[in-house]
């Protein structure tokens, strides 16, 4: 074919992001070639035929032509929206995310939409209105002669005019009657959009009875001074310093201007306590995006935010994708928390995206924490964020002192040293509450044979099975596999099976035996599957009666337990010797957060940390220094080792049916990486391929290749060149790979 005949298509082309694993857009024609260009805008959803399926996609670009020939282009089936489905700033943030995370655009955009909007649901809240069909009225008498109830409804509608079904039912009619009249062609239903009316800005906040202290006032003034522009504030305030109070007063100013607030909290922080605190303070509608919502409820909530009727949107990481008609302020509570990072599919950091969003919306954002991430501290150091410090607890409560308890070669009872037990006794007798923090779940991590040393392992994973007491059984925490407890050792038939290590359930039962006069409440993922149960336990704690509270990380977040005066950290060592470069940062954050639960009211608190390595430099620094100083020390170490935030990481993960297959695949990529770095002069280091720390999970072998550069642009250039090459490779059967930019969990 002569070159000139291969004409490319000239004319309006919609370039559409379609949910598919491909890192590209797809070209479609408008529904009719004569459609005016003004009908189409980036951000609108369209229904298209994709292969043999009908899928909803989003227009990302509108072009003047295609590299495809006319006969290969199909028109869209239908335009689903008259307006873009994402508010402007949100859409700009999403475009940034597609580029930054190098993730397939269709998957990014569908992750950002509530499930119902990934299908054809309407963005607007539609309400149904019933009215009499004027043309049919003449026939009504004849048609309804023998149907008195239908006649009554028909007359009622004629009298009352167009009516909502709720009012019709309230007047004593049924929906069945409506349908019967509709079938006779006597009435019709209209779908109307509800006008969005914002809250009353004159009266949207209940007065706070709290007068702020100087640190709070200073922080609030700086946040409030940011009028109509992007600014990021790192609010570093010790636990109980009154950060939430500052958030709420800053939000009040924004709400009074008629603008909306988006509040992101960690997964475990979205408790009824948190929500009721916001609902009590504000009179405007508060939309709460928790995991218990049905798809329909989530859509309703999203619509309220999109229409601008909700003043406050509060939710966990995915709430960062909520469309807002009039955004005014973003707040991220506990910004260091790992749950802001999505760990599969589109692996975004909600904290990082929120900062980008605030920039794109031109509004303020407050990142709050008692233990900020090193990334945010570094940004504050560089002057990118305004650093607001609140080093004192509000009111009279002093910071609880921390003390190390050496448990090396000590007789332990249920994991506790004598020192810890005596302290617990003392605090409980004084009528106070005690919190025991344990960084594990399950009854006892490992089942082992005292005769031959056999331990129970999962045969899907290179991981030991955890013994659970209720119901009795062995669980794999990595693939979810469950087995019954063996009566004898499968290796030597000995019956001397024993458990090593202590889990929360075991500690719970031993504590029950020892402290018979106070309730022992265990709060971990297992015991709090139901929100109701969790609430009941929290209520009991809030009653202030003496009790022993036993829990995992769940307790190290945003809860307020004023009655607690003693915190015991059962084992600090697991965080000390972590393979992950963030291990010590995480440990310091957890211990500091847990310690912050003690003595929040006017009672002095005390924190005991048990360790077999009390001389360890990190532990010593942690108890001697404040988190603020300790984190400086960690930051200096990161600089020396050129790790984040002083360098940028990307992790290419691979899962395959055999260890060899995965490693070979990654080896090929490592070679390509070398070539590309040479060819384009890119300074990017490559580590691996290596087996992942968790080598086998759910029957698959996991391996990884990590890339690091001190120049983010160079890392991204490399990835942008590498990904098309990987996508063009023929994958071995059963092999899956994924890219994780700024990974937080190296496992
Ligand atoms: P944080 O979010 O930093 O942990 P909160 O805002 O939850 O702190 O405040 C902890 C407790 O102190 C809350 O009960 C809060 O009502 C109270 N509080 C906050 N600020 C003040 C203040 N200026 N004066 C008195 N009490 C305060
Ligand atoms: Zn397993
Ligand atoms: Zn044995």
mmCIF file of N, CA, C and O and ligand atoms in Angstrom, residues 210-213 216 237-245 277 394-395 560 600, ligand 1:
data_model
loop_
_atom_site.group_PDB
_atom_site.id
_atom_site.type_symbol
_atom_site.label_atom_id
_atom_site.label_comp_id
_atom_site.label_asym_id
_atom_site.label_seq_id
_atom_site.Cartn_x
_atom_site.Cartn_y
_atom_site.Cartn_z
ATOM 1 N N UNK A 210 -13.760 25.447 74.839
ATOM 2 C CA UNK A 210 -12.335 25.407 75.161
ATOM 3 C C UNK A 210 -11.648 26.689 74.697
ATOM 4 O O UNK A 210 -11.853 27.133 73.565
ATOM 5 N N UNK A 211 -10.866 27.293 75.576
ATOM 6 C CA UNK A 211 -10.049 28.411 75.095
ATOM 7 C C UNK A 211 -8.643 27.878 74.832
ATOM 8 O O UNK A 211 -8.046 27.220 75.678
ATOM 9 N N UNK A 212 -8.165 28.141 73.648
ATOM 10 C CA UNK A 212 -6.902 27.550 73.200
ATOM 11 C C UNK A 212 -5.719 28.084 73.998
ATOM 12 O O UNK A 212 -5.709 29.243 74.414
ATOM 13 N N UNK A 213 -4.721 27.220 74.180
ATOM 14 C CA UNK A 213 -3.496 27.698 74.810
ATOM 15 C C UNK A 213 -2.628 28.410 73.753
ATOM 16 O O UNK A 213 -2.979 28.445 72.572
ATOM 17 N N UNK A 216 -1.551 26.430 70.639
ATOM 18 C CA UNK A 216 -2.682 26.161 69.750
ATOM 19 C C UNK A 216 -3.076 27.419 68.978
ATOM 20 O O UNK A 216 -3.325 27.379 67.775
ATOM 21 N N UNK A 237 2.384 17.872 67.211
ATOM 22 C CA UNK A 237 1.965 18.144 68.585
ATOM 23 C C UNK A 237 1.913 16.846 69.352
ATOM 24 O O UNK A 237 1.316 15.873 68.863
ATOM 25 N N UNK A 238 2.493 16.821 70.525
ATOM 26 C CA UNK A 238 2.497 15.585 71.304
ATOM 27 C C UNK A 238 1.056 15.129 71.527
ATOM 28 O O UNK A 238 0.118 15.920 71.414
ATOM 29 N N UNK A 239 0.894 13.851 71.828
ATOM 30 C CA UNK A 239 -0.448 13.315 72.048
ATOM 31 C C UNK A 239 -1.141 14.129 73.141
ATOM 32 O O UNK A 239 -0.550 14.380 74.187
ATOM 33 N N UNK A 240 -2.356 14.538 72.875
ATOM 34 C CA UNK A 240 -3.089 15.301 73.881
ATOM 35 C C UNK A 240 -2.760 16.779 73.894
ATOM 36 O O UNK A 240 -3.206 17.518 74.759
ATOM 37 N N UNK A 241 -2.001 17.237 72.903
ATOM 38 C CA UNK A 241 -1.656 18.662 72.882
ATOM 39 C C UNK A 241 -2.798 19.498 72.311
ATOM 40 O O UNK A 241 -2.730 20.715 72.307
ATOM 41 N N UNK A 242 -3.829 18.817 71.838
ATOM 42 C CA UNK A 242 -4.990 19.547 71.340
ATOM 43 C C UNK A 242 -4.961 19.803 69.844
ATOM 44 O O UNK A 242 -5.470 20.809 69.362
ATOM 45 N N UNK A 243 -4.406 18.851 69.083
ATOM 46 C CA UNK A 243 -4.369 19.006 67.618
ATOM 47 C C UNK A 243 -5.784 18.996 67.049
ATOM 48 O O UNK A 243 -6.127 19.815 66.198
ATOM 49 N N UNK A 244 -6.597 18.034 67.532
ATOM 50 C CA UNK A 244 -7.946 17.919 66.987
ATOM 51 C C UNK A 244 -8.723 19.214 67.202
ATOM 52 O O UNK A 244 -9.486 19.653 66.334
ATOM 53 N N UNK A 245 -8.507 19.825 68.353
ATOM 54 C CA UNK A 245 -9.153 21.098 68.647
ATOM 55 C C UNK A 245 -8.729 22.164 67.617
ATOM 56 O O UNK A 245 -9.553 22.929 67.120
ATOM 57 N N UNK A 277 -17.269 13.295 67.766
ATOM 58 C CA UNK A 277 -16.611 14.545 68.146
ATOM 59 C C UNK A 277 -16.831 15.627 67.091
ATOM 60 O O UNK A 277 -17.100 16.783 67.406
ATOM 61 N N UNK A 394 -2.309 19.766 76.466
ATOM 62 C CA UNK A 394 -3.265 20.783 76.893
ATOM 63 C C UNK A 394 -3.594 20.516 78.353
ATOM 64 O O UNK A 394 -3.430 19.419 78.843
ATOM 65 N N UNK A 395 -4.071 21.509 79.035
ATOM 66 C CA UNK A 395 -4.430 21.326 80.437
ATOM 67 C C UNK A 395 -3.195 21.073 81.273
ATOM 68 O O UNK A 395 -2.090 21.450 80.918
ATOM 69 N N UNK A 560 -8.895 8.315 73.114
ATOM 70 C CA UNK A 560 -8.672 9.148 74.294
ATOM 71 C C UNK A 560 -9.112 8.379 75.517
ATOM 72 O O UNK A 560 -10.288 8.134 75.702
ATOM 73 N N UNK A 600 -3.563 11.151 80.478
ATOM 74 C CA UNK A 600 -3.994 12.293 79.683
ATOM 75 C C UNK A 600 -4.710 13.328 80.534
ATOM 76 O O UNK A 600 -4.775 14.468 80.167
HETATM 77 P P1 LIG B 1 -4.676 15.531 70.162
HETATM 78 O O1 LIG B 1 -5.537 15.510 68.936
HETATM 79 O O2 LIG B 1 -3.434 16.355 69.999
HETATM 80 O O3 LIG B 1 -4.370 14.197 70.748
HETATM 81 P P2 LIG B 1 -7.045 16.622 71.371
HETATM 82 O O4 LIG B 1 -7.413 17.768 70.510
HETATM 83 O O5 LIG B 1 -7.816 15.394 71.216
HETATM 84 O O6 LIG B 1 -5.480 16.316 71.277
HETATM 85 O O7 LIG B 1 -7.095 17.123 72.884
HETATM 86 C C1 LIG B 1 -6.925 16.223 73.964
HETATM 87 C C2 LIG B 1 -7.909 16.610 75.076
HETATM 88 O O8 LIG B 1 -7.622 17.897 75.578
HETATM 89 C C3 LIG B 1 -9.324 16.654 74.578
HETATM 90 O O9 LIG B 1 -10.160 16.157 75.577
HETATM 91 C C4 LIG B 1 -9.572 18.124 74.333
HETATM 92 O O10 LIG B 1 -10.940 18.447 74.469
HETATM 93 C C5 LIG B 1 -8.730 18.756 75.409
HETATM 94 N N1 LIG B 1 -8.214 20.076 75.022
HETATM 95 C C6 LIG B 1 -7.699 20.436 73.836
HETATM 96 N N2 LIG B 1 -7.298 21.710 73.862
HETATM 97 C C7 LIG B 1 -7.550 22.179 75.104
HETATM 98 C C8 LIG B 1 -7.352 23.448 75.764
HETATM 99 N N3 LIG B 1 -6.806 24.486 75.138
HETATM 100 N N4 LIG B 1 -7.735 23.563 77.050
HETATM 101 C C9 LIG B 1 -8.286 22.508 77.685
HETATM 102 N N5 LIG B 1 -8.516 21.317 77.136
HETATM 103 C C10 LIG B 1 -8.137 21.142 75.855
#
